CSV table of C-alpha atoms and ligand atoms in Angstrom, one decimal:
chain,number,residue,atom,x,y,z
A,37,MET,CA,-7.4,8.8,-12.9
A,38,LYS,CA,-6.7,11.2,-10.0
A,39,MET,CA,-3.0,11.3,-9.1
A,40,SER,CA,-1.7,11.3,-5.5
A,41,PHE,CA,1.6,11.1,-3.7
A,42,ARG,CA,2.3,9.5,-0.3
A,43,TRP,CA,3.5,11.9,2.4
A,44,PHE,CA,4.5,10.8,5.9
A,45,GLY,CA,4.0,14.2,7.6
A,46,GLU,CA,6.0,17.1,8.8
A,47,GLY,CA,9.3,16.0,10.4
A,48,ASN,CA,8.7,12.5,9.3
A,49,ASP,CA,9.4,12.9,5.6
A,50,THR,CA,12.2,14.5,3.6
A,51,VAL,CA,9.8,15.6,0.9
A,52,THR,CA,7.8,18.8,1.5
A,53,LEU,CA,4.2,19.7,0.5
A,54,SER,CA,5.5,22.5,-1.7
A,55,GLN,CA,7.6,20.0,-3.6
A,56,ILE,CA,4.7,17.7,-4.1
A,57,ARG,CA,2.5,20.5,-5.4
A,58,GLN,CA,5.0,21.1,-8.2
A,59,ILE,CA,4.7,17.5,-9.6
A,60,PRO,CA,2.3,17.9,-12.5
A,61,GLY,CA,-1.2,16.7,-12.0
A,62,VAL,CA,-1.0,15.7,-8.3
A,63,THR,CA,-4.2,16.7,-6.5
A,64,ASP,CA,-3.9,14.7,-3.2
A,65,ILE,CA,-1.5,13.5,-0.6
A,66,VAL,CA,-1.9,9.9,0.7
A,67,TRP,CA,-1.3,10.2,4.4
A,68,SER,CA,-1.7,8.7,7.9
A,69,LEU,CA,-1.2,9.5,11.5
A,70,HIS,CA,1.8,7.3,11.7
A,71,ASP,CA,2.5,7.7,15.4
A,72,ILE,CA,-0.9,6.4,16.5
A,73,PRO,CA,-0.6,2.7,17.4
A,74,ALA,CA,-2.9,0.3,15.5
A,75,GLY,CA,-6.2,-0.1,17.4
A,76,GLU,CA,-6.4,3.4,18.8
A,77,GLU,CA,-8.9,6.0,17.8
A,78,TRP,CA,-7.6,9.0,15.8
A,79,PRO,CA,-8.2,12.5,17.3
A,80,LEU,CA,-10.4,14.7,15.1
A,81,ASP,CA,-8.3,17.8,15.7
A,82,ARG,CA,-5.2,16.2,14.3
A,83,ILE,CA,-7.1,15.0,11.2
A,84,LEU,CA,-8.5,18.5,10.6
A,85,ALA,CA,-5.1,20.1,11.2
A,86,LEU,CA,-3.6,17.8,8.6
A,87,ARG,CA,-6.4,18.7,6.2
A,88,ASP,CA,-5.7,22.4,6.6
A,89,GLN,CA,-2.0,22.0,6.2
A,90,ALA,CA,-2.5,20.1,2.9
A,91,ALA,CA,-5.2,22.6,1.8
A,92,ALA,CA,-2.7,25.5,2.3
A,93,HIS,CA,-0.7,23.9,-0.5
A,94,GLY,CA,-3.6,23.3,-2.7
A,95,LEU,CA,-3.7,19.5,-1.9
A,96,GLY,CA,-6.5,17.3,-0.8
A,97,ILE,CA,-6.5,14.5,1.7
A,98,ASN,CA,-9.0,12.1,0.1
A,99,VAL,CA,-6.9,8.9,0.6
A,100,VAL,CA,-5.6,7.5,3.9
A,101,GLU,CA,-2.9,4.9,3.9
A,102,SER,CA,-3.2,3.2,6.2
A,103,VAL,CA,-5.5,2.9,9.2
A,104,ASN,CA,-3.7,-0.2,10.5
A,105,ILE,CA,-5.6,-3.2,11.8
A,106,HIS,CA,-4.8,-4.4,15.4
A,107,GLU,CA,-3.3,-7.8,15.5
A,108,ASP,CA,-6.1,-9.0,17.8
A,109,ILE,CA,-8.5,-8.5,14.9
A,110,LYS,CA,-6.4,-10.6,12.6
A,111,LEU,CA,-6.0,-13.2,15.4
A,112,GLY,CA,-9.8,-13.2,16.0
A,113,LEU,CA,-9.4,-12.7,19.7
A,114,PRO,CA,-12.4,-11.6,21.9
A,115,SER,CA,-10.7,-8.2,22.4
A,116,ARG,CA,-11.2,-7.5,18.6
A,117,ASP,CA,-14.7,-6.0,19.1
A,118,ALA,CA,-13.3,-3.0,21.0
A,119,TYR,CA,-10.6,-2.4,18.4
A,120,ILE,CA,-13.2,-2.7,15.6
A,121,GLU,CA,-15.3,-0.1,17.4
A,122,ASN,CA,-12.3,2.2,17.6
A,123,TYR,CA,-11.7,1.6,13.9
A,124,ILE,CA,-15.2,2.7,13.0
A,125,LYS,CA,-14.9,5.8,15.2
A,126,THR,CA,-11.8,6.7,13.3
A,127,MET,CA,-13.6,6.1,10.0
A,128,GLU,CA,-16.4,8.5,11.2
A,129,LYS,CA,-13.9,11.3,11.9
A,130,LEU,CA,-12.1,10.7,8.6
A,131,ALA,CA,-15.4,11.0,6.8
A,132,GLN,CA,-16.1,14.2,8.6
A,133,ALA,CA,-12.8,15.6,7.2
A,134,GLY,CA,-13.9,14.5,3.7
A,135,VAL,CA,-11.8,11.3,3.3
A,136,LYS,CA,-13.1,9.1,0.5
A,137,VAL,CA,-10.7,6.0,0.5
A,138,ILE,CA,-9.1,4.1,3.4
A,139,CYS,CA,-6.3,1.7,2.5
A,140,TYR,CA,-5.3,-1.0,4.9
A,141,ASN,CA,-3.8,-4.5,4.8
A,142,PHE,CA,-4.4,-7.8,6.6
A,143,MET,CA,-0.9,-9.2,6.8
A,144,PRO,CA,-0.1,-10.9,10.1
A,145,VAL,CA,2.8,-9.3,12.0
A,146,PHE,CA,4.7,-7.8,9.1
A,147,ASP,CA,3.9,-5.2,6.5
A,148,TRP,CA,6.1,-5.2,3.4
A,149,LEU,CA,9.4,-6.9,3.9
A,150,ARG,CA,12.8,-6.6,2.2
A,151,THR,CA,16.3,-7.9,3.0
A,152,ASP,CA,18.1,-4.8,1.7
A,153,LEU,CA,16.9,-1.2,1.5
A,154,HIS,CA,19.8,0.1,-0.5
A,155,HIS,CA,20.7,-2.5,-3.0
A,156,PRO,CA,22.9,-1.3,-5.9
A,157,SER,CA,20.8,-1.1,-9.1
A,158,GLY,CA,23.9,-1.1,-11.3
A,159,ASP,CA,23.7,2.6,-12.5
A,160,GLY,CA,24.7,4.3,-9.3
A,161,SER,CA,21.2,4.3,-7.8
A,162,THR,CA,20.0,2.0,-5.1
A,163,ALA,CA,16.6,0.3,-4.5
A,164,LEU,CA,14.7,-2.0,-2.2
A,165,PHE,CA,15.6,-5.7,-2.7
A,166,TYR,CA,14.2,-9.0,-1.6
A,167,GLU,CA,16.6,-12.0,-1.3
A,168,LYS,CA,14.3,-15.0,-1.1
A,169,SER,CA,16.7,-17.4,0.5
A,170,ARG,CA,17.4,-15.0,3.3
A,171,ILE,CA,13.8,-15.0,4.3
A,172,GLU,CA,12.5,-18.4,3.3
A,173,ASN,CA,15.1,-20.5,5.0
A,174,VAL,CA,15.0,-18.7,8.2
A,175,ASP,CA,13.3,-19.8,11.4
A,176,PRO,CA,11.2,-16.9,12.7
A,177,PHE,CA,12.8,-17.0,16.2
A,178,GLU,CA,16.2,-16.9,14.6
A,179,LEU,CA,14.9,-13.8,12.7
A,180,VAL,CA,13.9,-12.1,15.9
A,181,ARG,CA,17.5,-12.7,17.2
A,182,GLN,CA,18.9,-11.3,14.0
A,183,ILE,CA,16.8,-8.2,14.1
A,184,ASN,CA,17.6,-7.6,17.7
A,185,ALA,CA,21.3,-8.0,16.9
A,186,ASN,CA,20.9,-5.1,14.5
A,187,SER,CA,20.8,-7.0,11.2
A,188,THR,CA,19.8,-5.3,8.0
A,189,LEU,CA,16.4,-7.0,8.0
A,190,THR,CA,13.9,-4.2,8.5
A,191,MET,CA,10.2,-3.7,9.0
A,192,PRO,CA,9.7,-0.3,7.3
A,193,GLY,CA,5.9,-0.3,7.6
A,194,TRP,CA,5.8,-0.6,11.4
A,195,GLU,CA,6.8,1.3,14.5
A,196,PRO,CA,10.2,0.2,15.9
A,197,GLU,CA,8.6,-1.0,19.2
A,198,ARG,CA,7.0,-3.8,17.3
A,199,LEU,CA,10.4,-5.6,17.1
A,200,SER,CA,10.4,-6.1,20.8
A,201,HIS,CA,7.0,-7.9,20.6
A,202,LEU,CA,7.9,-10.1,17.7
A,203,ALA,CA,8.5,-13.3,19.6
A,204,SER,CA,5.1,-13.1,21.3
A,205,LEU,CA,3.4,-12.2,18.1
A,206,PHE,CA,4.8,-15.3,16.4
A,207,GLU,CA,3.7,-17.3,19.4
A,208,ALA,CA,0.1,-15.9,19.1
A,209,TYR,CA,-0.1,-16.9,15.5
A,210,ARG,CA,0.8,-20.6,16.1
A,211,GLY,CA,-2.0,-22.7,14.7
A,212,VAL,CA,-3.7,-19.7,12.9
A,213,THR,CA,-4.3,-21.0,9.4
A,214,GLU,CA,-5.2,-19.2,6.1
A,215,GLU,CA,-8.8,-20.3,6.7
A,216,HIS,CA,-8.8,-18.8,10.1
A,217,LEU,CA,-7.5,-15.5,8.6
A,218,TRP,CA,-10.3,-15.5,6.0
A,219,ASP,CA,-12.9,-15.9,8.8
A,220,HIS,CA,-11.3,-13.1,10.8
A,221,LEU,CA,-11.2,-10.9,7.8
A,222,LYS,CA,-14.9,-11.5,7.1
A,223,TYR,CA,-15.8,-10.8,10.7
A,224,PHE,CA,-14.0,-7.4,10.3
A,225,LEU,CA,-15.6,-6.6,7.0
A,226,ASP,CA,-19.1,-7.4,8.2
A,227,LYS,CA,-18.8,-4.8,10.8
A,228,VAL,CA,-16.8,-2.1,9.0
A,229,ILE,CA,-18.3,-2.2,5.4
A,230,PRO,CA,-21.8,-1.2,6.5
A,231,ALA,CA,-20.3,1.8,8.4
A,232,ALA,CA,-18.2,2.7,5.3
A,233,GLU,CA,-21.4,2.6,3.1
A,234,THR,CA,-23.2,5.0,5.5
A,235,LEU,CA,-20.1,7.3,5.6
A,236,GLY,CA,-19.4,7.4,1.9
A,237,ILE,CA,-16.0,5.8,2.3
A,238,ARG,CA,-14.5,3.1,0.2
A,239,MET,CA,-12.3,0.6,2.0
A,240,ALA,CA,-9.4,-0.7,-0.1
A,241,ILE,CA,-7.3,-3.7,1.0
A,242,HIS,CA,-3.7,-3.7,0.0
A,243,PRO,CA,-2.2,-7.0,-1.3
A,244,ASP,CA,0.4,-8.8,0.8
A,245,ASP,CA,3.9,-8.0,-0.1
A,246,PRO,CA,5.5,-10.3,-1.0
A,247,PRO,CA,2.4,-12.1,-2.1
A,248,TRP,CA,3.1,-15.4,-0.4
A,249,PRO,CA,3.3,-16.7,3.2
A,250,ILE,CA,6.5,-15.9,5.0
A,251,PHE,CA,7.9,-17.5,8.2
A,252,GLY,CA,4.9,-19.8,8.4
A,253,LEU,CA,2.5,-16.9,8.9
A,254,PRO,CA,-0.6,-17.1,6.7
A,255,ARG,CA,-1.0,-14.6,3.9
A,256,ILE,CA,-4.2,-14.5,1.8
A,257,ILE,CA,-4.3,-11.4,-0.4
A,258,THR,CA,-1.9,-12.7,-2.9
A,259,GLY,CA,-3.5,-13.1,-6.4
A,260,GLN,CA,-6.5,-13.0,-8.6
A,261,ASP,CA,-8.4,-16.0,-7.2
A,262,ASN,CA,-8.0,-14.8,-3.6
A,263,LEU,CA,-9.0,-11.3,-4.5
A,264,ARG,CA,-12.2,-12.6,-6.0
A,265,ARG,CA,-12.8,-14.6,-2.8
A,266,PHE,CA,-12.1,-11.4,-0.8
A,267,LEU,CA,-14.6,-9.3,-2.7
A,268,ALA,CA,-17.3,-12.0,-2.2
A,269,LEU,CA,-16.7,-12.0,1.6
A,270,HIS,CA,-18.8,-8.9,1.7
A,271,ASP,CA,-20.2,-7.9,-1.6
A,272,SER,CA,-20.5,-4.1,-1.6
A,273,PRO,CA,-18.9,-1.3,-3.7
A,274,ALA,CA,-17.5,0.0,-0.3
A,275,ASN,CA,-15.4,-3.2,-0.1
A,276,GLY,CA,-12.6,-2.7,-2.5
A,277,ILE,CA,-9.0,-3.2,-3.4
A,278,THR,CA,-5.8,-1.1,-3.5
A,279,LEU,CA,-4.5,-2.8,-6.6
A,280,CYS,CA,-0.7,-2.7,-6.0
A,281,SER,CA,1.1,-3.7,-9.2
A,282,GLY,CA,4.5,-4.0,-7.4
A,283,SER,CA,3.3,-6.2,-4.6
A,284,LEU,CA,1.3,-8.5,-6.8
A,285,GLY,CA,4.0,-8.3,-9.5
A,286,ALA,CA,6.6,-10.0,-7.3
A,287,ASN,CA,4.8,-13.1,-8.4
A,288,PRO,CA,5.2,-13.1,-12.2
A,289,ALA,CA,2.2,-15.5,-12.5
A,290,ASN,CA,-0.1,-12.7,-11.4
A,291,ASP,CA,-2.0,-11.2,-14.4
A,292,ILE,CA,-2.5,-7.6,-13.2
A,293,VAL,CA,-4.1,-6.4,-16.5
A,294,GLY,CA,-6.6,-9.2,-16.1
A,295,MET,CA,-7.3,-8.1,-12.5
A,296,ILE,CA,-8.0,-4.5,-13.6
A,297,HIS,CA,-10.6,-5.7,-16.1
A,298,GLU,CA,-12.2,-8.2,-13.7
A,299,PHE,CA,-12.3,-6.0,-10.6
A,300,ALA,CA,-12.8,-2.7,-12.5
A,301,ASP,CA,-15.6,-1.3,-10.3
A,302,ARG,CA,-13.9,-2.4,-7.0
A,303,ILE,CA,-10.6,-0.6,-7.3
A,304,PRO,CA,-10.8,2.8,-5.6
A,305,PHE,CA,-7.0,3.1,-5.3
A,306,ALA,CA,-4.2,2.0,-7.6
A,307,HIS,CA,-0.5,1.7,-6.7
A,308,ILE,CA,1.5,1.6,-9.8
A,309,ARG,CA,5.2,0.5,-9.8
A,310,ASN,CA,7.5,-2.0,-11.4
A,311,VAL,CA,9.8,-4.7,-10.0
A,312,LYS,CA,12.3,-6.9,-11.6
A,313,VAL,CA,11.9,-10.6,-10.6
A,314,PHE,CA,14.9,-12.9,-11.1
A,315,ASP,CA,14.8,-16.6,-11.9
A,316,ASN,CA,15.6,-17.6,-8.3
A,317,GLY,CA,12.7,-15.5,-7.0
A,318,ASP,CA,14.7,-12.6,-5.7
A,319,PHE,CA,13.4,-9.2,-6.8
A,320,ILE,CA,14.5,-5.6,-6.9
A,321,GLU,CA,12.4,-2.5,-7.3
A,322,THR,CA,13.1,-0.6,-10.5
A,323,SER,CA,12.1,2.6,-12.2
A,324,HIS,CA,8.4,2.7,-13.2
A,325,ARG,CA,9.3,2.1,-16.9
A,326,THR,CA,8.0,-1.1,-18.4
A,327,GLN,CA,11.3,-2.1,-20.0
A,328,ASP,CA,13.2,-1.8,-16.7
A,329,GLY,CA,11.3,-4.6,-14.9
A,330,THR,CA,9.0,-7.6,-15.1
A,331,VAL,CA,5.6,-5.8,-14.7
A,332,ASP,CA,3.8,-4.5,-17.8
A,333,ILE,CA,3.3,-0.9,-16.6
A,334,ALA,CA,2.3,0.3,-20.0
A,335,GLY,CA,-0.3,-2.4,-20.3
A,336,ILE,CA,-1.6,-1.6,-16.8
A,337,VAL,CA,-2.1,2.1,-17.5
A,338,ARG,CA,-3.7,1.2,-20.8
A,339,ALA,CA,-6.1,-1.2,-18.9
A,340,TYR,CA,-7.0,1.6,-16.4
A,341,HIS,CA,-7.7,3.9,-19.3
A,342,ASP,CA,-9.8,1.3,-21.0
A,343,ILE,CA,-12.0,0.8,-18.0
A,344,GLY,CA,-12.4,4.6,-17.6
A,345,PHE,CA,-10.7,4.5,-14.2
A,346,ASP,CA,-11.6,7.6,-12.1
A,347,GLY,CA,-10.2,6.5,-8.8
A,348,TYR,CA,-7.0,7.6,-7.1
A,349,ALA,CA,-3.5,6.4,-8.2
A,350,ARG,CA,-0.1,6.9,-6.8
A,351,PRO,CA,3.4,5.9,-7.9
A,352,ASP,CA,4.6,3.4,-5.3
A,353,HIS,CA,8.1,2.9,-4.1
A,354,GLY,CA,10.9,4.6,-6.0
A,355,ARG,CA,14.7,4.0,-6.3
A,356,HIS,CA,17.1,6.3,-4.5
A,357,ILE,CA,18.6,8.4,-7.3
A,358,TRP,CA,20.7,11.6,-7.7
A,359,ASP,CA,22.1,11.0,-4.2
A,360,GLU,CA,18.8,11.7,-2.5
A,361,GLN,CA,18.7,11.0,1.2
A,362,CYS,CA,15.2,10.0,2.0
A,363,ARG,CA,12.9,7.4,3.6
A,364,PRO,CA,13.7,4.0,1.9
A,365,GLY,CA,11.5,3.8,-1.2
A,366,TYR,CA,9.9,7.1,-0.6
A,367,GLY,CA,12.2,9.8,-2.2
A,368,LEU,CA,10.9,12.7,-4.3
A,369,TYR,CA,12.9,12.2,-7.5
A,370,ASP,CA,12.1,8.7,-8.7
A,371,ARG,CA,8.5,8.8,-7.7
A,372,ALA,CA,8.1,12.1,-9.5
A,373,LEU,CA,9.7,10.6,-12.6
A,374,GLY,CA,7.3,7.7,-12.2
A,375,ILE,CA,4.3,10.0,-12.2
A,376,MET,CA,5.4,11.6,-15.4
A,377,TYR,CA,5.8,8.2,-17.0
A,378,LEU,CA,2.3,7.2,-15.8
A,379,TRP,CA,0.8,10.5,-17.1
A,380,GLY,CA,2.6,10.0,-20.4
A,381,LEU,CA,1.1,6.6,-20.9
A,382,TRP,CA,-2.3,7.8,-19.8
A,383,ASP,CA,-2.4,10.9,-22.0
A,384,ALA,CA,-1.1,9.0,-25.0
A,385,ALA,CA,-3.8,6.4,-24.5
A,386,GLY,CA,-6.6,9.0,-24.8
A,387,TYR,CA,-4.9,11.5,-27.1
A,388,ARG,CA,-7.1,13.7,-29.2
A,389,ALA,CA,-5.8,16.9,-30.8
A,390,PRO,CA,-6.8,19.8,-28.5
A,391,SER,CA,-10.0,21.2,-29.9
A,392,ALA,CA,-9.4,24.6,-28.3
A,393,ALA,CA,-6.6,25.2,-30.7
A,394,LYS,CA,-8.8,24.5,-33.7
A,395,GLU,CA,-11.6,26.8,-32.4
A,396,GLY,CA,-9.0,29.5,-32.0
A,397,HIS,CA,-8.3,29.4,-35.8
A,398,ALA,CA,-12.0,29.2,-36.9
A,399,SER,CA,-13.0,32.8,-37.0
B,1039,CS2,C1,3.7,-0.4,1.0
B,1039,CS2,C2,2.8,-0.8,2.1
B,1039,CS2,O1,3.5,-1.2,-1.1
B,1039,CS2,C3,3.2,-0.4,-0.4
B,1039,CS2,O2,2.3,0.5,-0.7
B,1039,CS2,O3,4.3,0.9,1.2
B,1039,CS2,O4,3.5,-0.5,3.3
B,1039,CS2,C4,1.5,-0.3,2.2
B,1039,CS2,O5,1.5,1.1,2.5
B,1039,CS2,C5,0.6,-1.0,3.2
B,1039,CS2,O6,0.8,-2.3,3.2
B,1039,CS2,C6,-0.9,-0.6,3.1
B,1039,CS2,O7,-1.6,-1.0,4.2
B,1040,MN,MN1,1.7,-0.7,-2.7
């Protein structure tokens, strides 16, 4: 397991590269060029500048999260071909800079969605919270009105301008079913995966978060059966999964340990975090510790150890603790604690007495 840490870039993140370097065992940042709109080609000079900046702190840039997919690709519009071409050009440049894994998602309109970014956890910390009834009984056009009226509903994965397009995006998705989305995903994979194979890149789709349809928009990367179907759409080692235990774990029926075993050789990237799911379907993000949430993090790390996982992992969202002011879910402290918990589980799973010490005594 190679450990990484998401970093949003200079001026865009409260965490610094020097801080990341001091977290034990972190070798890579997980990064993106967040200001470039989905569908546009990334400039090589900016990719190389980022690589040099990370290297100056002893960090690699092997994992990109995300190169976002233009909505026209998800909608299957004729304009998708030009956007897919741009996507492949970006992949070529990333490969030139040494990138090994590209994470992306195929969620229509929204990325991850929460109703409260600073929900009290009960111990003085706050965390991301999802209140099911606030999302699921809402008409999307009413939602657009709420967001425009400055509600606390937020779309953290996306550029703010997206809000102004929301109504027309909903309109465009009218009549787009899950089966259409599967077809559009296959069309994308059939173009992109052969390029990935040539470039030595592994593509890694991120599950939908939460893993069920919202606002009548289809969502398909939601659980084990659908992940199996996804992998079969284009059967290649370059077509893989970002197995996110927190996204999938919002549905307690998801058996994440089972997925790690079943999809072992198709997981280039692991997001490991916990959530606590309540009986009414609401959930809050917790510390990474198994006992604090509903997801069996200890079992998950043990499963990765059992399969000899040598891909990249990162802690995912953290709580906001010790009064840290940071991007929602992306502070330094709780994610660093998460990493030490993950390493603790990992090291304990493979523990052997250090042989070097014994050799030292031999003569
Ligand atoms: C989220 C997502 O759960 C997560 O990792 O932060 O925004 C994720 O980065 C994207 O869905 C990946 O494309
Ligand atoms: Mn994730």
